[in-house]
Coordinates of C-alpha atoms in Angstrom, one line a residue:
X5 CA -11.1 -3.4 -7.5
X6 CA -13.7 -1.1 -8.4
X7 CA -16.6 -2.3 -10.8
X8 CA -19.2 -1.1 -12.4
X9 CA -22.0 2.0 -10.9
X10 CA -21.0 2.0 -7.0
X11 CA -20.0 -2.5 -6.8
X12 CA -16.8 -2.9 -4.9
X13 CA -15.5 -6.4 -5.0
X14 CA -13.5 -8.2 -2.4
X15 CA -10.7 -10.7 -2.1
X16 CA -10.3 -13.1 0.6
X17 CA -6.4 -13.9 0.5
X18 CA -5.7 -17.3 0.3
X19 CA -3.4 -19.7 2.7
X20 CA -1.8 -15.8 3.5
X21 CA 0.1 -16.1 6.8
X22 CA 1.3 -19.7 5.9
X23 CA 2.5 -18.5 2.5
X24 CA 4.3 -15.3 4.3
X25 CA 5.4 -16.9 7.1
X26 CA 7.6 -19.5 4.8
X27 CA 8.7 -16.7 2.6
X28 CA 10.0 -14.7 5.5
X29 CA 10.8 -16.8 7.7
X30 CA 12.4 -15.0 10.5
X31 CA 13.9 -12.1 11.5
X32 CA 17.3 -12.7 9.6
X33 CA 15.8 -12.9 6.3
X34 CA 13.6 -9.9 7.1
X35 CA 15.9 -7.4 5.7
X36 CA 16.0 -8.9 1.9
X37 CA 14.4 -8.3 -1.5
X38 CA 11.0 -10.1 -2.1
X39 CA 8.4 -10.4 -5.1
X40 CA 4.9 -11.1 -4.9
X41 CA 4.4 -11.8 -9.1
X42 CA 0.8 -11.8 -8.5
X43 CA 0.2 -8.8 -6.8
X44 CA -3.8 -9.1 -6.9
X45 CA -5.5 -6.5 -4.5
X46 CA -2.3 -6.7 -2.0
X47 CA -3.5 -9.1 0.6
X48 CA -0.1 -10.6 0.5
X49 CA 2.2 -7.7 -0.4
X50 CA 0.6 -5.9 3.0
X51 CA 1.3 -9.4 5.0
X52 CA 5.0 -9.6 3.5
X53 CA 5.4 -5.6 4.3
X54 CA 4.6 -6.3 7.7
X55 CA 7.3 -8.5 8.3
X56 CA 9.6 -6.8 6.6
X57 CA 12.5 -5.2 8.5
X58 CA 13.1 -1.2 7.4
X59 CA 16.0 -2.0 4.6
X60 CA 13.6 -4.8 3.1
X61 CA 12.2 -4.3 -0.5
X62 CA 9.5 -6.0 -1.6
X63 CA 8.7 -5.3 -5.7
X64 CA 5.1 -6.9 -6.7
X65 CA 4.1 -7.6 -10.6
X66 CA 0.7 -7.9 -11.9
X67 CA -0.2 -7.7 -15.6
X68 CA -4.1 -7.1 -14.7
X69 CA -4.7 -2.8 -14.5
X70 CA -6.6 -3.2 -11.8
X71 CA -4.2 -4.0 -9.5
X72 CA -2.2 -1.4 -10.7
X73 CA -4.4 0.7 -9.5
X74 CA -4.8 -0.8 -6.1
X75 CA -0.7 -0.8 -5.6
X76 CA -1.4 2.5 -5.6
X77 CA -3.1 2.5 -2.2
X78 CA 0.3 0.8 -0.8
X79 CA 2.1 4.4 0.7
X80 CA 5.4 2.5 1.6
X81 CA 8.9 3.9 0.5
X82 CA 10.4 -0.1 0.7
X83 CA 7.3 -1.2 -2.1
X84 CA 7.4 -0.5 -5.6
X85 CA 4.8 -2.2 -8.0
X86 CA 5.6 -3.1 -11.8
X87 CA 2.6 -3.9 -14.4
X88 CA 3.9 -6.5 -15.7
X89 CA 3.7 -10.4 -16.4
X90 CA 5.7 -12.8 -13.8
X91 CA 7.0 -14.4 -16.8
X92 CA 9.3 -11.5 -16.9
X93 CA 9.9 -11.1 -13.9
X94 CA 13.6 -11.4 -14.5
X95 CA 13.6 -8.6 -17.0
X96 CA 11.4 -5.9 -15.1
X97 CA 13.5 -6.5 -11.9
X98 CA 16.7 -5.7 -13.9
X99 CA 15.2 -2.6 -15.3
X100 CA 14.7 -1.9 -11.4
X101 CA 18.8 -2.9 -10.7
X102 CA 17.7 -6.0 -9.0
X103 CA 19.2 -9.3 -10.1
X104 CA 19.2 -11.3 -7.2
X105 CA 15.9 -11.7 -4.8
X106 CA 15.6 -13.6 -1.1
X107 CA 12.3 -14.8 -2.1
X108 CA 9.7 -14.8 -4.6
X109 CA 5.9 -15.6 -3.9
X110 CA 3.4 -16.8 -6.7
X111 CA -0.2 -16.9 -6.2
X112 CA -2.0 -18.9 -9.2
X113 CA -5.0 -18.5 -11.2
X114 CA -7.6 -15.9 -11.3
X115 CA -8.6 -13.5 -8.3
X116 CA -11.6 -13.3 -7.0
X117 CA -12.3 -9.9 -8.0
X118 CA -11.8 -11.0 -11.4
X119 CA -14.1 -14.1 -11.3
X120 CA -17.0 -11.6 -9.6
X121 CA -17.0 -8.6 -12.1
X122 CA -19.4 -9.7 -14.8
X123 CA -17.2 -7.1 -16.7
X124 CA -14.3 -9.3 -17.1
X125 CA -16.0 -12.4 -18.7
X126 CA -14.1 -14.8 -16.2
X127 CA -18.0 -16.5 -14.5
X128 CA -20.9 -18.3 -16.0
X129 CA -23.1 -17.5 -13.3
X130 CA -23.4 -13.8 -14.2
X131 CA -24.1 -12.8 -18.4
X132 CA -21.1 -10.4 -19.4
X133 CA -19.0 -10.0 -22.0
X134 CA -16.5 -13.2 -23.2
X135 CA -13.3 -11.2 -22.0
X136 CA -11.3 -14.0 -19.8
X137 CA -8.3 -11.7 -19.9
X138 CA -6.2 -10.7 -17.1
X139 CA -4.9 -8.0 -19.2
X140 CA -7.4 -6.0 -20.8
X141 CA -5.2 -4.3 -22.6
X142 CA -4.1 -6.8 -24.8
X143 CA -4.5 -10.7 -26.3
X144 CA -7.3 -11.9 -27.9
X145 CA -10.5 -12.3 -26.1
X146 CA -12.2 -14.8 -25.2
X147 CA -15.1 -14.4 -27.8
X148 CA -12.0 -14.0 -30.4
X149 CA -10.4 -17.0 -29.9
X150 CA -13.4 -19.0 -30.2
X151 CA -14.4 -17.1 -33.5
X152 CA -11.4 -18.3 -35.0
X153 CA -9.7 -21.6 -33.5
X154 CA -10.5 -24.9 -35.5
X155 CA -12.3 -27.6 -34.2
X156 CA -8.9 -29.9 -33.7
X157 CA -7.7 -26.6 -31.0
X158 CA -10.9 -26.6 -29.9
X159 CA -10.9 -30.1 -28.8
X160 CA -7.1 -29.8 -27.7
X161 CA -7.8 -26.9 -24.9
X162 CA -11.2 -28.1 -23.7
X163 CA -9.7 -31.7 -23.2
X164 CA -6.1 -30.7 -21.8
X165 CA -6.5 -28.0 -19.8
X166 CA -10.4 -28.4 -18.7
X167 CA -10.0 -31.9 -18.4
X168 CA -13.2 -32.1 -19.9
X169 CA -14.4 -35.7 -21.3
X170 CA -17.3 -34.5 -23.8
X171 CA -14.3 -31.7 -25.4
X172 CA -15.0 -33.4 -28.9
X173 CA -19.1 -32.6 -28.7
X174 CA -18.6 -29.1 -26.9
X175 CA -15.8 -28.1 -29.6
X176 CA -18.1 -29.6 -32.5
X177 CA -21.2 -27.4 -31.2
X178 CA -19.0 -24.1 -31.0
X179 CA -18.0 -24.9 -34.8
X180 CA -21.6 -25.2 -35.6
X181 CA -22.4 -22.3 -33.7
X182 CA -20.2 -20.3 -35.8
X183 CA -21.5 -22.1 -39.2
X184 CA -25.4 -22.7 -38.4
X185 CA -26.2 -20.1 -35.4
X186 CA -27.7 -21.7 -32.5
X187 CA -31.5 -21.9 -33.8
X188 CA -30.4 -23.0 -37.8
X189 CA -30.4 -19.3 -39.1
X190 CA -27.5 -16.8 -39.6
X191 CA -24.6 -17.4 -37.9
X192 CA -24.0 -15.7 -34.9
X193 CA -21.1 -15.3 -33.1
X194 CA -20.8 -16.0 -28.9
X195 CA -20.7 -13.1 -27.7
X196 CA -21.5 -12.8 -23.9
X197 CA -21.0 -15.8 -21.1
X198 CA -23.9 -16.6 -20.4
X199 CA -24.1 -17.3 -24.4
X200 CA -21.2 -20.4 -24.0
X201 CA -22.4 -21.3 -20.5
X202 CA -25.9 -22.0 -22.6
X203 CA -24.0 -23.7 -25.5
X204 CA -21.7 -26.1 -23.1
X205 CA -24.7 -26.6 -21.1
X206 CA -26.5 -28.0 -24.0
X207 CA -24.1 -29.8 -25.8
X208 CA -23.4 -32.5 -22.7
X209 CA -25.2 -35.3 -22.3
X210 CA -28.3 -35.0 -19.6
X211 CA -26.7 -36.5 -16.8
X212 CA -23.7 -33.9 -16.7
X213 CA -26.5 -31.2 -16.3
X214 CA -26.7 -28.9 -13.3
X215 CA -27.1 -30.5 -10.0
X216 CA -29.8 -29.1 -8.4
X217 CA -29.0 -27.6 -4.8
X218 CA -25.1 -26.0 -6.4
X219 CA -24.1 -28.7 -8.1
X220 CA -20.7 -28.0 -10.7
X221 CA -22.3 -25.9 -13.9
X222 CA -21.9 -28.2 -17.0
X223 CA -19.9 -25.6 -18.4
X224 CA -17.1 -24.9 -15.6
X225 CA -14.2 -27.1 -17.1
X226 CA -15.0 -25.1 -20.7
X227 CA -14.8 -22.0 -18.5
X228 CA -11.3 -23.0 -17.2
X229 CA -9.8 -24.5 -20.6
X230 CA -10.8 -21.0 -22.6
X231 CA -9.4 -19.0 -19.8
X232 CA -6.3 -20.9 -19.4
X233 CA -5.7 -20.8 -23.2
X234 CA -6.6 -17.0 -23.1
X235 CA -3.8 -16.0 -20.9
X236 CA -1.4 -18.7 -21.6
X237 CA -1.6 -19.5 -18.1
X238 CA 0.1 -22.7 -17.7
X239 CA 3.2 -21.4 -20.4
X240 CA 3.3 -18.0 -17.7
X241 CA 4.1 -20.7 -15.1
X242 CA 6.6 -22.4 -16.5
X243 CA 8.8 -19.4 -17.6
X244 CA 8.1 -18.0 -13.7
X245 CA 9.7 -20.9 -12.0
X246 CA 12.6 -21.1 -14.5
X247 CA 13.1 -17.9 -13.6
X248 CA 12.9 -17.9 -10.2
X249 CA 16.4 -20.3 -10.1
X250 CA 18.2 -17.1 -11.6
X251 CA 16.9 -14.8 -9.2
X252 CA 16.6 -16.4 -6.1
X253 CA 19.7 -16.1 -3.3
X254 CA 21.0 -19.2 -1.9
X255 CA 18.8 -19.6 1.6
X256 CA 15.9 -17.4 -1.1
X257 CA 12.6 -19.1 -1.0
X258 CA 9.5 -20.1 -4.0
X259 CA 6.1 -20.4 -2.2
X260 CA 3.3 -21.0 -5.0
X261 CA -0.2 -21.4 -4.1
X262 CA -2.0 -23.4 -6.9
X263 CA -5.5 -24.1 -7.4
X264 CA -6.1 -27.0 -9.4
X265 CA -4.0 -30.0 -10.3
X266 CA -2.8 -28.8 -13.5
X267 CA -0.8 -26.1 -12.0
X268 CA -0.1 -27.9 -8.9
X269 CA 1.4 -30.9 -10.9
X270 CA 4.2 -28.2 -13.4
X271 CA 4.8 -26.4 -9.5
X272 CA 5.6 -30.1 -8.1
X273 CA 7.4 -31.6 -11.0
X274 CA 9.6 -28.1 -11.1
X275 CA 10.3 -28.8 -7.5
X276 CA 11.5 -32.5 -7.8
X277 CA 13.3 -31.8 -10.4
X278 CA 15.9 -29.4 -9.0
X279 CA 15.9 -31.3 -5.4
X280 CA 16.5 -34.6 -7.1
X281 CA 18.3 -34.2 -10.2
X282 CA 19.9 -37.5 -10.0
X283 CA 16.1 -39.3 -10.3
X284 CA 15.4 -36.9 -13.7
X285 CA 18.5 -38.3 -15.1
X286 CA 17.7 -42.0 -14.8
X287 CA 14.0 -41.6 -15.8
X288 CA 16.1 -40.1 -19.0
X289 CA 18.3 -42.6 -19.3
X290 CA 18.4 -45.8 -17.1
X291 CA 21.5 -47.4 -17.3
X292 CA 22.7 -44.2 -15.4
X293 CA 22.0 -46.3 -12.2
X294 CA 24.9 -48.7 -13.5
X295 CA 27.8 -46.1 -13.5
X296 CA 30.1 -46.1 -10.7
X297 CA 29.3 -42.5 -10.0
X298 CA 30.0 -40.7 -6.7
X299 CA 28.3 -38.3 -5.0
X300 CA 30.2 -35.6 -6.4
X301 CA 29.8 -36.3 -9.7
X302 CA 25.8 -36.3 -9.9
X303 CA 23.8 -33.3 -10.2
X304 CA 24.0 -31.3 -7.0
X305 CA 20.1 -30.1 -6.4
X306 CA 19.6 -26.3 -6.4
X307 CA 16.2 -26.6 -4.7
X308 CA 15.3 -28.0 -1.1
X309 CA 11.3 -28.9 -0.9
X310 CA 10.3 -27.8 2.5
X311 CA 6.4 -28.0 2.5
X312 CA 3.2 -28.7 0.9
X313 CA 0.2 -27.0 2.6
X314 CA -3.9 -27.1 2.4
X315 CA -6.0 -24.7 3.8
X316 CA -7.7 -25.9 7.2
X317 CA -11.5 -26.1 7.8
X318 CA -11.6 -22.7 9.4
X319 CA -10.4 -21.4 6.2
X320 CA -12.6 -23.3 3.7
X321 CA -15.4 -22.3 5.9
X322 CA -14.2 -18.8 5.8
X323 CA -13.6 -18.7 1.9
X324 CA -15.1 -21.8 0.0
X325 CA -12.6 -21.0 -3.0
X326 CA -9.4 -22.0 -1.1
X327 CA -11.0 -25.9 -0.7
X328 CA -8.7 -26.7 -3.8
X329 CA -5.5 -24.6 -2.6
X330 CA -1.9 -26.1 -2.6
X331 CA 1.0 -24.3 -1.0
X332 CA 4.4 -25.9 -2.0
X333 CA 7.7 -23.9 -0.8
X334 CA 10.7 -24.6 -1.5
X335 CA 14.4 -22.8 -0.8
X336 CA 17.4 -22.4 -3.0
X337 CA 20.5 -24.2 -2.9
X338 CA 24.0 -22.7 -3.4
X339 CA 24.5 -25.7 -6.1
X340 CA 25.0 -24.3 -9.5
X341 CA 23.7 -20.6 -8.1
X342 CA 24.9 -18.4 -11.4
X343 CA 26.8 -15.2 -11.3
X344 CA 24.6 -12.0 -10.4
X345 CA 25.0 -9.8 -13.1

């Protein structure tokens, strides 16, 4: 992605030959349709292309413009790149004629392109504007959101999806922000990152300060919550995977690369769920142990689990950002496969 003046900024794939290698996994499954949802700068799409036979497709979705713009660098007649979310996937592959896919990869979370652009409002460690979005051309920002959300949704993101235990003060001093300003005159609203890194930062108690030596900034689970509410990140993930059991072939395969346990934990409940439907059903409603029920009459599960994958030391070394990476891959079942249409 190209930034401001001459600034190019990279991104270091992660877990890529482990996440292709699972998606395609030999030569018999080389000639089938793929989607990478979350197309990024291409490091996977080019991985997956490569092992691609000639009649193999691969379609790849992003909803952020700049990687629209880097598909564009992809000159291959078997790749064809949508700009769109991966929670409609299902939609924007029908539009293409494509209803039933061989396997579907999912890469989680913000790129790192996006994190290193000041432009995009995604780091505290660099003062730009409070964006957060991976679309920029539409949502609420960042600095919107924040203008306008009470101090109850306040608390309610920061808590849940920062998993941040001082949400209550943090929310209370954005609210005060917006009624007080930071010094006791006019109000004035957050406007940059560096101007909530400076508000989180103050509104923790002293021993949750910076660590000297790069130590976690008091403000990085605030940073996560906001962003994850922004782009409905965790609702996008939820609506992908349901999908992904319409589209996916029998023998088809879901790899999803998470980076931090809430997304890992909706990626592994989604996966347990469908390769032991029998365990969801008692957790509903116990006494469904006591019926003589056969085999046959249980839910049949319509996903296999076939790995769960960290990043070694070479790689962390390599690219510090893939220490929290999770891989889980699973393959479809011919149980309850619906009717392509």
């Amino acid at each position: 992605m190209s930034g401001p003046a001459s600034l190019t900024f990279q991104h270091q794939t992660v877990l890529a030959s482990a996440a292709v290698v699972h998606l395609v996994p030999d030569a018999s499954a080389a000639s089938g349709i793929y989607v990478d949802g979350t197309f990024g700068r291409g490091g996977h799409s080019r991985l997956i292309l490569e092992r691609l036979a000639p009649q193999g497709r691969l379609i790849a979705l992003d909803r952020d413009p700049q990687a629209a713009a880097a598909a564009q660098a992809i000159a291959d007649p078997r790749f064809r790149f949508a700009h769109a979310r991966f929670s409609r996937m299902t939609s924007t592959l029908a539009d293409m004629g494509v209803t039933r896919v061989n396997g579907i990869l999912l890469d989680i979370g913000v790129s790192s392109p996006q994190i290193d652009d000041p432009a995009r409002g995604f780091s505290l460690r660099a003062a730009g504007p409070l964006d957060m979005r991976m679309d920029t051309t539409s949502g609420i920002t960042a600095a919107e959101w924040l203008a306008t959300a009470t101090l109850d949704e306040l608390v309610r993101v920061i808590r849940d999806y920062g998993e941040e235990r001082f949400a209550l003060p943090i929310a209370k001093a954005l609210v005060a922000r917006r009624a007080h300003g930071a010094d006791g005159r006019a109000a004035r609203p957050l406007a940059t990152t560096a101007d909530l890194a400076a508000l989180v930062a103050d509104a923790v108690p002293k021993r949750r300060k910076t660590v000297k030596g790069g130590g976690q900034h008091p403000a990085t689970r605030t940073f996560q919550a906001v962003r994850i509410h922004v782009n409905q990140e965790l609702e996008e993930l939820a609506l992908a995977l349901d999908q992904s059991l319409q589209l996916l072939a029998a023998g088809g395969r879901l790899a999803v690369i998470s980076f931090h346990s809430l997304e890992d934990r909706i990626v592994k409940r989604f996966i347990e769920a469908h390769a032991h439907p029998e365990r969801m059903l008692e957790r509903l409603d116990p006494r469904l142990r006591r019926l003589p029920l056969s085999p046959a009459q249980l839910p049949q599960p319509s996903l296999r689990a076939l790995a769960r994958l960290r990043p070694d030391d070479a790689e962390v070394a390599a690219n510090p950002r893939a220490r929290s990476a999770v891989l889980r891959v699973a393959e479809r079942t011919e149980a309850t496969l619906p009717e392509a249409a």
